[in-house]
Coordinates of C-alpha atoms in Angstrom, one line a residue:
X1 CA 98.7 84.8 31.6
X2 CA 101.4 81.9 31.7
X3 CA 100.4 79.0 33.5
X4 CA 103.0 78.0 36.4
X5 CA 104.0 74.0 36.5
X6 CA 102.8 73.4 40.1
X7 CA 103.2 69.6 42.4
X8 CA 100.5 67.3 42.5
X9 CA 98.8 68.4 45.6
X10 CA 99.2 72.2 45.0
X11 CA 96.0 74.1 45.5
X12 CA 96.8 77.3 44.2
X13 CA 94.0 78.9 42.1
X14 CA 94.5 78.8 38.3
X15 CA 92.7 79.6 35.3
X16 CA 91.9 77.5 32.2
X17 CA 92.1 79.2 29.1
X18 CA 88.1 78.3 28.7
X19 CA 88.0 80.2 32.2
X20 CA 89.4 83.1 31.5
X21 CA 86.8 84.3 28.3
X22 CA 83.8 83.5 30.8
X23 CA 85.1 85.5 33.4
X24 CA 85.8 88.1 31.4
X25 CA 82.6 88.6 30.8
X26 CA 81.9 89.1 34.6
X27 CA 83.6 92.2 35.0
X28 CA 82.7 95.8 35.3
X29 CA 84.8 98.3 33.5
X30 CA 84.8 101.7 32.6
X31 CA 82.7 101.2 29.2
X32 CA 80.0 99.0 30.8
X33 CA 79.1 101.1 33.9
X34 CA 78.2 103.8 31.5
X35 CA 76.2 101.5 30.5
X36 CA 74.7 99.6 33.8
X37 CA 76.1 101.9 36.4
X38 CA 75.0 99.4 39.2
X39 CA 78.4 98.4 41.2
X40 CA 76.8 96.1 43.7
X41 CA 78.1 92.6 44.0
X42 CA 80.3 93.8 41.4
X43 CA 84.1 93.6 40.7
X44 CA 85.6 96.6 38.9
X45 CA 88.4 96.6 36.7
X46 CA 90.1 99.5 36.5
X47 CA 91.9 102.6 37.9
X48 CA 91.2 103.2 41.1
X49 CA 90.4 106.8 40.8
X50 CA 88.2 106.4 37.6
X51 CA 86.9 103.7 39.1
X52 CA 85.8 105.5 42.5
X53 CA 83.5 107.9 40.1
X54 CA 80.8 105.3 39.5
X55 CA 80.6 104.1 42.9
X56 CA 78.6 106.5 45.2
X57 CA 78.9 108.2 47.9
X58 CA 77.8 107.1 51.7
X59 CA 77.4 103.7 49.7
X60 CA 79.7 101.0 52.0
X61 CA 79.0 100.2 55.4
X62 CA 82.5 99.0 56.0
X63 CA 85.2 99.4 53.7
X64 CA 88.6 97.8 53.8
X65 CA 92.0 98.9 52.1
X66 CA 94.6 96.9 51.7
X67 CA 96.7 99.4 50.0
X68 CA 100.1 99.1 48.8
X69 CA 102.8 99.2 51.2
X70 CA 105.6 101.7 51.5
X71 CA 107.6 98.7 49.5
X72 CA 108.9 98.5 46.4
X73 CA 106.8 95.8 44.9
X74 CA 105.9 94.0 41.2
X75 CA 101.5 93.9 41.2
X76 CA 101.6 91.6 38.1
X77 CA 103.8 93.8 35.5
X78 CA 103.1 96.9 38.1
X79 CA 105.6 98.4 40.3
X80 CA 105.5 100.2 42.9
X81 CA 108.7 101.7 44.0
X82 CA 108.9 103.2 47.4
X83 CA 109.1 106.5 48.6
X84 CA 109.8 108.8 51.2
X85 CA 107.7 109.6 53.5
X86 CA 106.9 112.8 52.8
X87 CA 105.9 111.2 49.5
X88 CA 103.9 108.6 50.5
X89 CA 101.9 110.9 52.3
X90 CA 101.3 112.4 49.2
X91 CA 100.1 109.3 47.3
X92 CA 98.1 108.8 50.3
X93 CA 96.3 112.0 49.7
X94 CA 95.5 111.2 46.0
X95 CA 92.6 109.2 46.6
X96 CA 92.1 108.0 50.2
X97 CA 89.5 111.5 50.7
X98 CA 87.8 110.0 47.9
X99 CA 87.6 106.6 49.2
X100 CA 86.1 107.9 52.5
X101 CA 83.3 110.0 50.8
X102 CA 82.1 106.4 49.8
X103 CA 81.5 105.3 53.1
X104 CA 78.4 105.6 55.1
X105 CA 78.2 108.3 58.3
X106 CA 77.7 104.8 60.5
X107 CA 80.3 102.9 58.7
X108 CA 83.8 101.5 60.0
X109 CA 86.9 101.1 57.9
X110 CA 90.0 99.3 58.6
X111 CA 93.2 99.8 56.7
X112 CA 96.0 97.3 56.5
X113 CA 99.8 98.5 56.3
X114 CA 103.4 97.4 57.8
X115 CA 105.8 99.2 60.3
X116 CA 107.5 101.2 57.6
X117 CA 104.0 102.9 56.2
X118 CA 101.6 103.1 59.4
X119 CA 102.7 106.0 60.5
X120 CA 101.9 108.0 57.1
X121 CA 98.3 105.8 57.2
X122 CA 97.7 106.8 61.4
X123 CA 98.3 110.3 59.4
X124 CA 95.7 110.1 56.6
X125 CA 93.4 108.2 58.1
X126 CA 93.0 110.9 61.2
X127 CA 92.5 113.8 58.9
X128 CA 89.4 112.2 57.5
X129 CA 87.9 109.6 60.2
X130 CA 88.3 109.0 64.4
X131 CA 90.8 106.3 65.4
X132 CA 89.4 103.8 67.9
X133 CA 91.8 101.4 67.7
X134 CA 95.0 99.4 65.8
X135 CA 95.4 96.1 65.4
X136 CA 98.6 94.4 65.2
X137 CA 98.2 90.5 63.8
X138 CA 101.1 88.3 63.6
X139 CA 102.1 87.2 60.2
X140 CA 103.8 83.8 60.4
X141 CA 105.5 83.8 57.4
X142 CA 108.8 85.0 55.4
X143 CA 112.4 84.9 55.6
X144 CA 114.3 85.7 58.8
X145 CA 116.7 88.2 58.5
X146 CA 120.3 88.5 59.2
X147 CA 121.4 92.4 59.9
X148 CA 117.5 93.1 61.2
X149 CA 114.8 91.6 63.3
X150 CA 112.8 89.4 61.0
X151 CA 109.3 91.5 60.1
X152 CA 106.5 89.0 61.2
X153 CA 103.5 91.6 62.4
X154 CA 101.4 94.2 60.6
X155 CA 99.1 96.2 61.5
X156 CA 95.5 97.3 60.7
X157 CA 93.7 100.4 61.6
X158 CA 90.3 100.9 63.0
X159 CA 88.3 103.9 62.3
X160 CA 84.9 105.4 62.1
X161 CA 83.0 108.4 60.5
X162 CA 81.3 109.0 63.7
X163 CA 82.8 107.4 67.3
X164 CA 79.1 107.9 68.7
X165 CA 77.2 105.7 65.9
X166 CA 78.8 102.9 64.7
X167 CA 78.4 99.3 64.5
X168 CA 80.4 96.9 66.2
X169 CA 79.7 92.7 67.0
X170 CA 81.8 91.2 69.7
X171 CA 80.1 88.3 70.1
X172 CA 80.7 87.0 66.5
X173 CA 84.1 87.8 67.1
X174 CA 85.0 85.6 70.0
X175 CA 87.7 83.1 69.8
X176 CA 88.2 79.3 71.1
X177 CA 91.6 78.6 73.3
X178 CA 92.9 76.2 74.6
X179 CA 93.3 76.4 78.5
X180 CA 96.2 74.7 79.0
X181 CA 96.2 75.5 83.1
X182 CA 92.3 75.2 83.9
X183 CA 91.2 76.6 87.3
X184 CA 88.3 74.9 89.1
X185 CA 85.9 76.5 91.9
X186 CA 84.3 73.6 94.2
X187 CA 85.7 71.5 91.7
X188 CA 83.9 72.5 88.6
X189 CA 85.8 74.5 85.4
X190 CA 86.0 78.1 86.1
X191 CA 85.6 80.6 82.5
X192 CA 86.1 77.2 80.6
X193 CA 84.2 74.0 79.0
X194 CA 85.9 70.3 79.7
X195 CA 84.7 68.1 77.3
X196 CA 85.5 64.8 75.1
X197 CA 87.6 67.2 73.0
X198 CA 89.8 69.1 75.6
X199 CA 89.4 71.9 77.4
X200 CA 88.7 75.0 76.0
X201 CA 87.7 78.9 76.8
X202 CA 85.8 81.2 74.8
X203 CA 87.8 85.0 75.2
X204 CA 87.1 88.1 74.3
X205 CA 89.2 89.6 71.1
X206 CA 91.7 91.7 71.7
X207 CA 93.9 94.3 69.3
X208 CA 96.7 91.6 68.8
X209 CA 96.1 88.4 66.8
X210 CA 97.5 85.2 66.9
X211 CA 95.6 82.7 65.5
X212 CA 95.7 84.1 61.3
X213 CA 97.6 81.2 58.9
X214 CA 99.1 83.2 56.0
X215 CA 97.8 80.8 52.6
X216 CA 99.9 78.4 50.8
X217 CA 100.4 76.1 48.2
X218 CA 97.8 73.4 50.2
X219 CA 95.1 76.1 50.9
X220 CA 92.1 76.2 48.5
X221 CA 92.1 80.0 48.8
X222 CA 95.7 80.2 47.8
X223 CA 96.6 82.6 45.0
X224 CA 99.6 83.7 43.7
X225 CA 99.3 87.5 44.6
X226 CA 102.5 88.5 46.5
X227 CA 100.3 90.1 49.0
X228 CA 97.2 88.2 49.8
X229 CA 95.2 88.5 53.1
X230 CA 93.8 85.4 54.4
X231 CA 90.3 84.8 54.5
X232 CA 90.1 84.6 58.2
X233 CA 92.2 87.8 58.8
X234 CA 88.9 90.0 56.9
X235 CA 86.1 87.6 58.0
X236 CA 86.9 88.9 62.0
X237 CA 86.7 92.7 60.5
X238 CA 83.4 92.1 58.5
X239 CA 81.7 89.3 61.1
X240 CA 82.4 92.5 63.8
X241 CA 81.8 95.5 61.5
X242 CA 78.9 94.6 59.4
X243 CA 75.0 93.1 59.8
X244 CA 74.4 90.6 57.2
X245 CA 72.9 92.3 53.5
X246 CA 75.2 95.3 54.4
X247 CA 78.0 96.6 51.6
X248 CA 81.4 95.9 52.1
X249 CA 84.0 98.1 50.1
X250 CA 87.7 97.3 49.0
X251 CA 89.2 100.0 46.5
X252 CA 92.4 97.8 46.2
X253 CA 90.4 94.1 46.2
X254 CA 93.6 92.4 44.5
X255 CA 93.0 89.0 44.6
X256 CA 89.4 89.2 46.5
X257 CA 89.8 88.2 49.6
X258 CA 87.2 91.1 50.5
X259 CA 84.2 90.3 48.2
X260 CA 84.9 86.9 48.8
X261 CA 84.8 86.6 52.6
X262 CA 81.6 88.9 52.3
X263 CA 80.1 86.9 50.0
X264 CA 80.7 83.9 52.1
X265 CA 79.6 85.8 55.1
X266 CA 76.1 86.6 53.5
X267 CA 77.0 90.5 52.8
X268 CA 76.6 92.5 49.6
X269 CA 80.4 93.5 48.2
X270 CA 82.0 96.1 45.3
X271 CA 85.6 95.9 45.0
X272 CA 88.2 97.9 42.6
X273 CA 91.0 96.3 41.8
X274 CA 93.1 98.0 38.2
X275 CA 94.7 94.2 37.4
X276 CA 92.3 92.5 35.2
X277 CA 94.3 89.0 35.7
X278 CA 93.8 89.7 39.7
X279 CA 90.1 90.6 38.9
X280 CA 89.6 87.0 37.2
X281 CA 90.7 85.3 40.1
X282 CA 88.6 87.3 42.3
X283 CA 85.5 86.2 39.8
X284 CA 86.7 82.5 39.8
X285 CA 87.3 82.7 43.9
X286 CA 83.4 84.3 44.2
X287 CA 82.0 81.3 42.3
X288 CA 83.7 78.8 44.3
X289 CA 82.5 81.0 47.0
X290 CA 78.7 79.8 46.0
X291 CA 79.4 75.9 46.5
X292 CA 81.8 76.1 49.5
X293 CA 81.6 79.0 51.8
X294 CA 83.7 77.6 54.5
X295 CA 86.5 80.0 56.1
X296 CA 89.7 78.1 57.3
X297 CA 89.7 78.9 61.1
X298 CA 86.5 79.9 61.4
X299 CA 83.8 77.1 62.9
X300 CA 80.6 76.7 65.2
X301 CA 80.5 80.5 65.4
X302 CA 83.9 80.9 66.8
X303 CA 87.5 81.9 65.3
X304 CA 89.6 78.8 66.7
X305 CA 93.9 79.3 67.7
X306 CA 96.1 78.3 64.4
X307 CA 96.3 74.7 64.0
X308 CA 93.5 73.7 67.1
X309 CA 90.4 73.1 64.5
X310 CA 92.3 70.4 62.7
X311 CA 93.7 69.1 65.9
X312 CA 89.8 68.6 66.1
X313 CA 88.8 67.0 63.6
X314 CA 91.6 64.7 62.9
X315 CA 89.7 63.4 66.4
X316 CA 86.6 62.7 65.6
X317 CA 88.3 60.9 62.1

């Protein structure tokens, strides 16, 4: 675990070598679930599939996979080098069955991939769950690209054991905007609030999302895995799919995003995740977690447009 020389102001998570022995410790693996088989609130190093035998079945009332894309990728020392599509269908099969026996017969799951793979996950997911939606969120970051349109959207799938039973939040999921045009009636705002602050409306969510910063080098809950979701991106899917005290499931946690968001958001969490370096940085993420539990984007109740909340308070400063 080499240490990266990083700027002053540089956020980035790291781990002290005192750190690293303590969180350790933290871990589930293999030899101590034989041992303690509880997996709540617990982060579990290991191989996914080995991994997905202690954890049991209808356990999770939301789960959600960030798999790894159709991509050829270095996880830390592992790579994975992509496929066809025929093949990837394959590696599909190999344990996302397994991953749905885990979930509740109320439960949602949402599954993240990119334009090259979603067709193969639209695939898998339908032979074990109903589809109800896909979202497509923009993802502001990356090179541009000279011979190609420059990728800057994925998408996440929506999908539930049974489309008669299932739980779903919209009013934690609303979102502040900016009305830049506001329309009065008898000269009063119209579907808006005018205020010290500027004008605002609260909107229903739709499938596409705009507002999501990708983390950097200045964000607290920056790490240095190549694929991290931001916290705000999960806290819409388990603010809208989960009650508070419910279970919330990632079989590919990475850096933790998932535990940690649920964690922040008052929900029990178990995540899998076969890096041990990525599960220490979940563990260290989850104790921050207990002392600041703030979600950049994320204020008052409402999910705020990129850049509008510090617009905010840089006016009351």
């Amino acid at each position: 675990m080499q240490q990266k020389e990083r700027a002053k102001n540089n956020r980035t998570l790291t781990l002290s070598i005192e750190e690293i022995e303590s969180l350790k410790s933290r871990l589930a693996t293999e030899e101590t679930l034989k041992e303690n088989p509880d997996v709540l609130n617990k982060t579990l190093n290991g191989d996914v599939l080995k991994m997905l035998e202690f954890v049991p079945d209808n356990f999770a009332d939301l789960i959600i996979i960030d798999p790894p894309y159709n991509l050829t990728k270095n996880f830390n020392g592992f790579k994975f080098n992509s496929r066809s599509d025929e093949s990837f269908d394959e590696y599909l099969e190999t344990w996302f069955p397994q991953v749905c026996k885990k979930l509740k017969p109320n439960g949602s799951l949402y599954m993240c991939g990119d334009w090259k793979c979603t067709s193969s996950l639209q695939r898998a997911i339908e032979k074990e769950l109903s589809i109800l939606n896909r979202i497509t969120w923009q993802r502001e970051k990356g090179r541009g690209a000279k011979s190609n349109w420059k990728n800057g959207m994925e998408d996440i799938w929506f999908a539930v054991k049974n489309p008669k039973d299932y739980y779903f939040d919209v009013e934690s999921v609303k979102m502040k905007r900016k009305v830049i045009a506001p329309y009065k009636v008898d000269g009063k705002p119209k579907d808006w609030n005018q205020s010290e602050d500027g004008n605002f409306r609260i909107t229903y969510p739709s499938n596409f999302w705009d507002d999501i910063s990708i983390p950097f080098w200045s964000m607290s809950e920056n790490t240095d895995h190549p694929t991290q979701k931001p916290e705000k991106l999960y806290a819409k899917l388990i603010l809208a799919s989960s009650k508070p005290g419910d279970i919330v499931f990632d079989p590919f946690l990475g850096s933790g995003t998932t535990s940690v968001v649920a964690k922040k958001l008052g929900r029990n969490y178990c995540g899998i995740e076969m890096n041990q370096e990525y599960c220490l940085w979940a563990e260290k993420r989850l104790l921050m977690a207990e002392k600041d539990s703030s979600i950049q984007g994320y204020s008052d109740g409402v999910f705020w447009e990129r850049n509008s909340l510090l617009d905010q308070k840089k006016k009351k400063e």
